[in-house]
Amino acid sequence: MKKLPKFSKSAILVEQQQPLVVDYIELPSELSYGQVLVEIIVSGICGSQIGEIKGVKGPDKFLPHLLGHEGFGKVLSIGPGVKHVSNNDSVILHWRAGAGIQSDPPVYKWNGKNLNAGWVTTFNKYAVISENRCTRVKNDLNPDIGALFGCAITTGFGVVENNAQLKIGESVVIFGAGGIGLNIVQAAKLKTAYPIIAIDIFKSRLDLAEKLGATHCINSKEESPEQEINKILGDNSLDVFIDNTGISNVIETGYRLVKKDGRVILVGVPHYKSMVSLNTLPLHFGKSLIGSHGGDTVPNLDIPRYINLYRNKKISFEDIISSHFPLESINKAIEAMQDGKTAGRVLINF
């Protein structure tokens, strides 16, 4: 068996509400059943990681631990039982379970103590990943684009396909035009939805949303989203409202705006202490409120379909990539995502 690297530079969440610590960690001495050693080439940063840092879901009992759930890399070694990937394969790394074994999570060492990690982490140069979080792709796929298939693309397209089940000509509001929101816009365009209304507080994101297919854009810092949506729709009603923010009053607005049998899709996760106030009566008469879990994507089935569209120039993702940072500057990258300096996805290049 190929010798594993002993150490990996990594970004570690040591304490919530604090910057990540970039340091070297010690890798396991051997791979267990169903584990795959991957050299990470590119990692994306998803809003979910920012939520973990901020403690959106509450206190984190697994600290310190590693982060990152979308990436692209190369397989260096496989553990016992692994059949779906082989040494030297290019793989997309994703947090939704795909084909293969779900292994035990790896246990790394940092400063002589155990360091926790889940089935996939991508904020580390070398990562031990569960087989079912790896999807093999052709070696000629652009690594920057490949990383986006780990979450941003698959979640965005899955939300439209599986959760919203958007139909030709239906109207849709996409509140929050970050990495996932921009892909929702592009998927809605493929479905020939109309109108496709993108809402955000940053002009740069709205400009990009328009380029990718939004027919109307609303800056919620400058205008009332509800009033503007009603103006755009005129006498028509809203079919689908997709929230990427997790903000309670945004969810309430969407629930109020959609028609009696409309769909409200929750992609963003509200803070664990926040509450949403709704009249549930419309739920008995056809209105639906759906929480999305990664767009219910099945990575090994859906990623090849989306890659086929990309290779045949039916969709494009280059514009969604806004900036690149080295791992050492990951905290600056996270800051840039939050202050609107970057319109689309931020990538970490190793």
Coordinates of N, CA and C in Angstrom, one line a residue, residues 112-296:
G112 N -1.0 17.0 19.6 CA -1.0 15.8 20.4 C -2.4 15.3 20.9
K113 N -3.5 16.0 20.4 CA -4.8 15.6 20.8 C -5.6 15.2 19.5
N114 N -6.7 14.5 19.7 CA -7.6 14.1 18.6 C -8.3 15.4 18.0
L115 N -8.4 15.4 16.7 CA -9.0 16.4 16.0 C -10.2 15.8 15.2
N116 N -11.4 16.3 15.4 CA -12.5 15.7 14.8 C -12.7 16.1 13.3
A117 N -13.4 15.3 12.5 CA -13.7 15.6 11.1 C -14.9 14.8 10.8
G118 N -15.7 15.2 9.8 CA -16.8 14.4 9.3 C -16.4 13.5 8.2
W119 N -17.4 13.1 7.4 CA -17.1 12.2 6.3 C -16.4 12.8 5.1
V120 N -16.5 14.2 5.1 CA -15.7 14.9 4.1 C -15.3 16.2 4.7
T121 N -14.0 16.6 4.4 CA -13.5 18.0 4.7 C -12.6 18.4 3.6
T122 N -12.7 19.7 3.3 CA -11.9 20.2 2.1 C -11.0 21.4 2.5
F123 N -11.0 21.8 3.7 CA -10.1 22.9 4.1 C -8.8 22.4 4.5
N124 N -8.3 21.3 3.9 CA -7.0 20.7 4.3 C -6.4 20.1 3.0
K125 N -5.1 20.3 2.9 CA -4.4 19.8 1.7 C -4.6 18.3 1.5
Y126 N -4.5 17.5 2.5 CA -4.8 16.1 2.4 C -5.9 15.8 3.3
A127 N -6.9 15.0 2.7 CA -8.1 14.6 3.5 C -8.4 13.2 3.4
V128 N -8.8 12.6 4.5 CA -9.3 11.2 4.5 C -10.8 11.3 4.4
I129 N -11.4 10.8 3.3 CA -12.8 11.0 3.0 C -13.5 9.7 2.8
S130 N -14.8 9.7 3.2 CA -15.6 8.5 3.0 C -15.8 8.3 1.5
E131 N -15.8 7.0 1.1 CA -16.0 6.7 -0.3 C -17.2 7.3 -0.9
N132 N -18.3 7.3 -0.1 CA -19.6 7.8 -0.7 C -19.7 9.3 -0.7
R133 N -18.6 10.0 -0.4 CA -18.5 11.5 -0.6 C -17.6 11.8 -1.7
C134 N -17.2 10.8 -2.5 CA -16.3 11.0 -3.7 C -17.0 10.6 -4.9
T135 N -17.1 11.4 -6.0 CA -17.6 11.0 -7.3 C -16.5 11.2 -8.3
R136 N -16.2 10.1 -9.0 CA -15.1 10.1 -10.0 C -15.6 10.8 -11.2
V137 N -14.7 11.6 -11.8 CA -14.9 12.4 -13.0 C -13.7 12.3 -13.9
K138 N -13.9 12.7 -15.2 CA -12.7 12.6 -16.1 C -11.7 13.6 -15.7
N139 N -10.4 13.3 -16.0 CA -9.3 14.1 -15.5 C -9.2 15.5 -16.2
D140 N -9.9 15.7 -17.3 CA -9.8 16.9 -18.0 C -10.7 18.0 -17.4
L141 N -11.6 17.7 -16.4 CA -12.5 18.7 -15.9 C -11.7 19.8 -15.2
N142 N -12.0 21.0 -15.4 CA -11.4 22.2 -14.8 C -11.6 22.0 -13.3
P143 N -10.5 21.9 -12.5 CA -10.7 21.8 -11.0 C -11.5 22.9 -10.3
D144 N -11.4 24.1 -10.8 CA -12.2 25.2 -10.2 C -13.7 24.9 -10.4
I145 N -14.1 24.5 -11.6 CA -15.5 24.2 -11.9 C -15.9 22.9 -11.1
G146 N -15.0 21.9 -11.1 CA -15.2 20.7 -10.5 C -15.6 20.9 -9.0
A147 N -14.9 21.8 -8.3 CA -15.2 22.0 -6.9 C -16.6 22.4 -6.7
L148 N -17.2 23.2 -7.6 CA -18.5 23.8 -7.4 C -19.6 22.7 -7.5
F149 N -19.3 21.5 -8.1 CA -20.2 20.5 -8.2 C -20.4 19.8 -6.8
G150 N -19.5 20.1 -5.9 CA -19.7 19.5 -4.6 C -20.9 20.0 -3.8
C151 N -21.3 21.3 -4.1 CA -22.4 21.8 -3.3 C -23.1 22.9 -4.1
A152 N -22.4 23.9 -4.5 CA -23.1 25.1 -5.1 C -24.0 24.8 -6.3
I153 N -23.4 23.9 -7.2 CA -24.2 23.6 -8.4 C -25.3 22.6 -8.1
T154 N -24.9 21.5 -7.4 CA -25.8 20.4 -7.2 C -27.0 20.8 -6.3
T155 N -26.7 21.7 -5.3 CA -27.7 22.2 -4.4 C -28.6 23.1 -5.2
G156 N -28.1 24.0 -5.9 CA -28.9 25.0 -6.7 C -29.8 24.3 -7.7
F157 N -29.2 23.4 -8.5 CA -30.0 22.7 -9.5 C -31.0 21.7 -8.8
G158 N -30.6 21.1 -7.7 CA -31.5 20.2 -7.0 C -32.7 20.9 -6.4
V159 N -32.4 22.1 -5.9 CA -33.6 22.8 -5.3 C -34.6 23.1 -6.4
V160 N -34.2 23.4 -7.6 CA -35.2 23.7 -8.7 C -35.8 22.4 -9.2
E161 N -35.0 21.4 -9.4 CA -35.5 20.1 -9.9 C -36.4 19.3 -8.9
N162 N -35.8 19.2 -7.7 CA -36.4 18.2 -6.8 C -37.3 18.8 -5.7
N163 N -36.9 20.0 -5.2 CA -37.7 20.6 -4.1 C -38.8 21.5 -4.7
A164 N -38.5 22.4 -5.5 CA -39.5 23.3 -6.1 C -40.3 22.7 -7.2
Q165 N -39.6 21.7 -7.9 CA -40.2 21.0 -9.1 C -40.8 22.1 -10.0
L166 N -40.0 23.1 -10.3 CA -40.4 24.2 -11.1 C -40.8 23.8 -12.5
K167 N -41.9 24.3 -13.0 CA -42.5 24.0 -14.3 C -42.2 25.1 -15.3
I168 N -42.3 24.8 -16.5 CA -42.1 25.7 -17.6 C -43.1 26.9 -17.4
G169 N -42.6 28.1 -17.4 CA -43.4 29.3 -17.4 C -43.9 29.7 -16.0
E170 N -43.5 29.0 -14.9 CA -43.8 29.4 -13.6 C -43.0 30.5 -13.1
S171 N -43.5 31.3 -12.2 CA -42.8 32.5 -11.6 C -42.0 32.0 -10.4
V172 N -40.8 32.6 -10.2 CA -40.0 32.2 -9.1 C -39.3 33.5 -8.5
V173 N -39.2 33.5 -7.2 CA -38.4 34.5 -6.5 C -37.2 33.8 -5.9
I174 N -36.0 34.3 -6.1 CA -34.8 33.7 -5.4 C -34.3 34.8 -4.5
F175 N -34.5 34.6 -3.2 CA -34.0 35.6 -2.2 C -32.7 35.2 -1.7
G176 N -31.6 35.9 -2.1 CA -30.2 35.6 -1.8 C -29.5 35.1 -3.0
A177 N -28.6 35.9 -3.6 CA -28.0 35.6 -4.9 C -26.5 35.3 -4.7
G178 N -26.2 34.5 -3.7 CA -24.8 34.0 -3.5 C -24.5 32.8 -4.4
G179 N -23.6 32.0 -4.0 CA -23.1 30.9 -4.8 C -24.2 30.0 -5.2
I180 N -25.1 29.6 -4.2 CA -26.2 28.7 -4.5 C -27.3 29.4 -5.2
G181 N -27.6 30.6 -4.8 CA -28.7 31.4 -5.4 C -28.4 31.6 -6.9
L182 N -27.2 31.9 -7.3 CA -26.9 32.1 -8.7 C -27.1 30.9 -9.5
N183 N -26.8 29.7 -8.9 CA -27.1 28.5 -9.6 C -28.6 28.2 -9.7
I184 N -29.3 28.6 -8.7 CA -30.8 28.4 -8.8 C -31.3 29.3 -9.9
V185 N -30.8 30.5 -10.1 CA -31.2 31.4 -11.2 C -30.9 30.7 -12.5
Q186 N -29.7 30.1 -12.6 CA -29.4 29.4 -13.9 C -30.3 28.2 -14.2
A187 N -30.6 27.5 -13.1 CA -31.4 26.3 -13.3 C -32.8 26.7 -13.6
A188 N -33.3 27.8 -13.0 CA -34.7 28.3 -13.3 C -34.7 28.8 -14.8
K189 N -33.7 29.4 -15.3 CA -33.6 29.8 -16.7 C -33.7 28.5 -17.6
L190 N -33.0 27.5 -17.3 CA -33.1 26.2 -18.0 C -34.5 25.7 -18.1
K191 N -35.3 25.9 -17.0 CA -36.7 25.5 -16.9 C -37.6 26.4 -17.6
T192 N -37.1 27.5 -18.2 CA -37.9 28.6 -18.8 C -38.9 29.1 -17.9
A193 N -38.5 29.3 -16.6 CA -39.4 30.0 -15.7 C -39.5 31.5 -16.1
Y194 N -40.6 32.1 -15.7 CA -40.8 33.6 -15.9 C -41.9 34.1 -15.0
P195 N -41.6 35.3 -14.4 CA -40.3 35.9 -14.3 C -39.4 35.2 -13.3
I196 N -38.1 35.4 -13.4 CA -37.1 34.9 -12.5 C -36.6 36.2 -11.7
I197 N -37.0 36.3 -10.5 CA -36.8 37.5 -9.7 C -35.7 37.2 -8.7
A198 N -34.5 37.9 -8.8 CA -33.4 37.7 -7.9 C -33.4 38.9 -6.9
I199 N -33.2 38.6 -5.6 CA -33.2 39.6 -4.6 C -31.9 39.5 -3.8
D200 N -31.2 40.6 -3.5 CA -30.0 40.6 -2.7 C -29.8 42.0 -2.2
I201 N -28.8 42.1 -1.3 CA -28.4 43.4 -0.8 C -27.2 44.0 -1.5
F202 N -26.6 43.2 -2.3 CA -25.3 43.6 -3.0 C -25.6 43.7 -4.5
K203 N -25.3 44.9 -5.0 CA -25.5 45.1 -6.5 C -24.6 44.2 -7.3
S204 N -23.4 43.9 -6.9 CA -22.6 43.0 -7.7 C -23.2 41.6 -7.9
R205 N -23.8 41.1 -6.9 CA -24.5 39.8 -7.0 C -25.7 39.9 -7.9
L206 N -26.4 41.0 -7.8 CA -27.6 41.2 -8.7 C -27.2 41.3 -10.1
D207 N -26.1 42.0 -10.4 CA -25.6 42.2 -11.8 C -25.2 40.8 -12.3
L208 N -24.6 40.0 -11.5 CA -24.3 38.6 -11.9 C -25.5 37.7 -12.1
A209 N -26.5 37.9 -11.2 CA -27.7 37.2 -11.4 C -28.4 37.5 -12.7
E210 N -28.4 38.8 -13.1 CA -29.0 39.2 -14.3 C -28.3 38.6 -15.5
K211 N -27.0 38.5 -15.4 CA -26.2 37.9 -16.5 C -26.5 36.4 -16.7
L212 N -26.8 35.8 -15.6 CA -27.0 34.3 -15.6 C -28.5 33.9 -15.9
G213 N -29.4 34.9 -15.9 CA -30.7 34.6 -16.3 C -31.8 35.2 -15.5
A214 N -31.6 36.0 -14.5 CA -32.6 36.7 -13.8 C -33.3 37.7 -14.7
T215 N -34.6 37.7 -14.8 CA -35.3 38.7 -15.6 C -35.5 40.0 -14.9
H216 N -35.6 39.9 -13.5 CA -35.7 41.1 -12.7 C -34.9 41.0 -11.5
C217 N -34.3 42.1 -11.0 CA -33.5 42.1 -9.8 C -34.0 43.2 -8.9
I218 N -33.9 42.9 -7.6 CA -34.4 43.8 -6.6 C -33.3 43.9 -5.5
N219 N -32.9 45.1 -5.2 CA -31.9 45.4 -4.1 C -32.8 45.7 -2.8
S220 N -32.8 44.7 -1.9 CA -33.7 44.8 -0.7 C -33.2 45.8 0.3
K221 N -32.0 46.4 0.0 CA -31.5 47.5 0.9 C -32.2 48.8 0.4
E222 N -32.5 48.9 -0.8 CA -33.0 50.1 -1.4 C -34.5 50.1 -1.7
E223 N -35.1 48.9 -1.8 CA -36.5 48.8 -2.2 C -37.2 47.8 -1.3
S224 N -38.5 47.9 -1.3 CA -39.3 46.9 -0.6 C -39.5 45.7 -1.5
P225 N -39.0 44.6 -1.1 CA -39.1 43.4 -2.0 C -40.6 43.0 -2.3
E226 N -41.4 43.1 -1.3 CA -42.8 42.7 -1.4 C -43.5 43.6 -2.4
Q227 N -43.3 44.9 -2.3 CA -43.9 45.9 -3.2 C -43.4 45.7 -4.7
E228 N -42.1 45.5 -4.8 CA -41.5 45.3 -6.1 C -42.0 44.0 -6.8
I229 N -42.0 43.0 -6.0 CA -42.5 41.7 -6.5 C -43.9 41.8 -7.0
N230 N -44.8 42.5 -6.3 CA -46.2 42.6 -6.7 C -46.3 43.5 -8.0
K231 N -45.4 44.5 -8.1 CA -45.4 45.3 -9.3 C -45.0 44.4 -10.5
I232 N -44.0 43.6 -10.3 CA -43.5 42.8 -11.4 C -44.6 41.8 -11.9
L233 N -45.2 41.2 -10.9 CA -46.2 40.1 -11.2 C -47.5 40.7 -11.7
G234 N -47.8 41.9 -11.3 CA -49.1 42.5 -11.8 C -50.3 41.7 -11.3
D235 N -51.1 41.3 -12.2 CA -52.3 40.5 -11.8 C -52.0 39.0 -11.6
N236 N -50.8 38.6 -11.9 CA -50.4 37.2 -11.7 C -50.0 36.9 -10.3
S237 N -50.0 35.7 -9.9 CA -49.6 35.3 -8.6 C -48.3 34.6 -8.6
L238 N -47.6 34.5 -7.5 CA -46.3 33.9 -7.4 C -46.4 32.4 -7.2
D239 N -45.6 31.6 -8.0 CA -45.7 30.2 -7.9 C -44.7 29.6 -6.8
V240 N -43.4 30.1 -6.9 CA -42.4 29.6 -6.0 C -41.5 30.7 -5.4
F241 N -41.3 30.6 -4.1 CA -40.4 31.5 -3.4 C -39.3 30.7 -2.8
I242 N -38.0 31.0 -3.1 CA -36.9 30.2 -2.6 C -36.0 31.1 -1.7
D243 N -35.9 30.8 -0.5 CA -35.1 31.6 0.4 C -33.7 31.0 0.7
N244 N -32.7 31.7 0.5 CA -31.3 31.3 0.8 C -30.7 32.0 2.0
T245 N -31.5 32.8 2.6 CA -31.0 33.7 3.7 C -31.1 33.1 5.1
G246 N -32.2 32.4 5.3 CA -32.5 31.9 6.7 C -33.0 33.0 7.6
I247 N -33.4 34.1 7.0 CA -33.9 35.2 7.8 C -35.4 35.1 8.0
S248 N -35.9 35.2 9.2 CA -37.3 34.9 9.6 C -38.3 35.7 8.8
N249 N -38.1 37.0 8.7 CA -39.1 37.8 8.0 C -39.1 37.6 6.5
V250 N -37.9 37.2 6.0 CA -37.9 36.8 4.6 C -38.8 35.6 4.3
I251 N -38.6 34.6 5.2 CA -39.5 33.4 5.1 C -40.9 33.7 5.2
E252 N -41.3 34.6 6.1 CA -42.7 35.0 6.3 C -43.2 35.7 5.1
T253 N -42.4 36.6 4.5 CA -42.8 37.3 3.3 C -43.0 36.3 2.2
G254 N -42.2 35.4 2.0 CA -42.4 34.4 0.9 C -43.6 33.6 1.1
Y255 N -43.9 33.2 2.3 CA -45.1 32.4 2.6 C -46.3 33.2 2.3
R256 N -46.3 34.5 2.6 CA -47.4 35.4 2.4 C -47.6 35.6 0.9
L257 N -46.5 35.7 0.1 CA -46.6 36.1 -1.3 C -47.1 35.0 -2.2
V258 N -46.7 33.7 -2.0 CA -47.0 32.7 -2.9 C -48.5 32.4 -3.0
K259 N -49.0 31.9 -4.1 CA -50.4 31.7 -4.3 C -50.8 30.5 -3.4
K260 N -52.1 30.3 -3.4 CA -52.7 29.3 -2.4 C -52.1 27.9 -2.5
D261 N -51.7 27.5 -3.7 CA -51.0 26.2 -3.9 C -49.5 26.4 -4.3
G262 N -48.9 27.6 -3.9 CA -47.5 27.8 -4.2 C -46.6 27.1 -3.2
R263 N -45.3 27.2 -3.6 CA -44.3 26.5 -2.8 C -43.2 27.5 -2.3
V264 N -42.9 27.3 -1.0 CA -41.9 28.1 -0.4 C -40.8 27.1 0.0
I265 N -39.6 27.3 -0.6 CA -38.4 26.4 -0.4 C -37.4 27.1 0.5
L266 N -37.1 26.4 1.6 CA -36.1 27.0 2.6 C -34.7 26.3 2.3
V267 N -33.8 27.1 1.8 CA -32.4 26.6 1.6 C -31.5 27.1 2.7
G268 N -31.6 28.4 3.0 CA -30.9 29.0 4.1 C -31.4 28.4 5.5
V269 N -30.5 28.3 6.4 CA -30.9 27.8 7.8 C -31.0 28.9 8.8
P270 N -32.1 29.1 9.4 CA -32.3 30.2 10.4 C -31.4 29.9 11.6
H271 N -31.1 31.0 12.3 CA -30.4 30.8 13.6 C -31.2 30.0 14.5
Y272 N -30.6 29.1 15.3 CA -31.4 28.2 16.1 C -32.3 28.9 17.1
K273 N -32.0 30.1 17.5 CA -32.9 30.9 18.4 C -34.0 31.6 17.7
S274 N -34.0 31.7 16.4 CA -35.0 32.5 15.7 C -36.2 31.7 15.5
M275 N -37.3 32.4 15.4 CA -38.6 31.8 15.2 C -39.3 32.4 14.0
V276 N -40.2 31.6 13.3 CA -40.9 32.1 12.2 C -42.4 32.0 12.5
S277 N -43.1 33.1 12.3 CA -44.6 33.1 12.6 C -45.4 32.9 11.3
L278 N -46.2 31.9 11.3 CA -47.0 31.5 10.1 C -48.4 31.1 10.5
N279 N -49.3 31.5 9.7 CA -50.7 30.9 9.8 C -50.7 29.6 9.0
T280 N -50.9 28.5 9.7 CA -50.7 27.2 9.0 C -52.0 26.8 8.2
L281 N -53.1 27.5 8.3 CA -54.3 27.1 7.6 C -54.0 26.9 6.1
P282 N -53.3 27.8 5.4 CA -53.1 27.5 3.9 C -52.4 26.2 3.6
L283 N -51.6 25.6 4.6 CA -51.0 24.4 4.4 C -52.0 23.2 4.1
H284 N -53.2 23.4 4.7 CA -54.2 22.4 4.5 C -54.9 22.5 3.2
F285 N -54.6 23.5 2.4 CA -55.3 23.8 1.1 C -54.3 23.9 0.0
G286 N -53.1 23.3 0.1 CA -52.3 23.2 -1.0 C -51.0 24.0 -1.0
K287 N -50.9 25.0 -0.1 CA -49.6 25.7 0.0 C -48.6 24.8 0.7
S288 N -47.3 24.9 0.3 CA -46.3 24.0 0.9 C -45.1 24.8 1.3
L289 N -44.5 24.4 2.4 CA -43.3 24.9 3.0 C -42.3 23.8 3.1
I290 N -41.2 23.9 2.3 CA -40.3 22.7 2.2 C -38.9 23.1 2.6
G291 N -38.3 22.4 3.5 CA -36.9 22.5 3.9 C -36.1 21.7 3.0
S292 N -35.1 22.3 2.3 CA -34.2 21.6 1.4 C -33.0 21.1 2.1
H293 N -32.6 19.9 1.7 CA -31.4 19.3 2.2 C -30.5 19.0 1.1
G294 N -29.8 20.1 0.7 CA -28.8 20.0 -0.4 C -29.5 19.7 -1.7
G295 N -30.8 20.1 -1.9 CA -31.5 19.9 -3.1 C -31.9 18.5 -3.3
D296 N -31.8 17.6 -2.3 CA -32.1 16.2 -2.4 C -31.3 15.6 -3.5

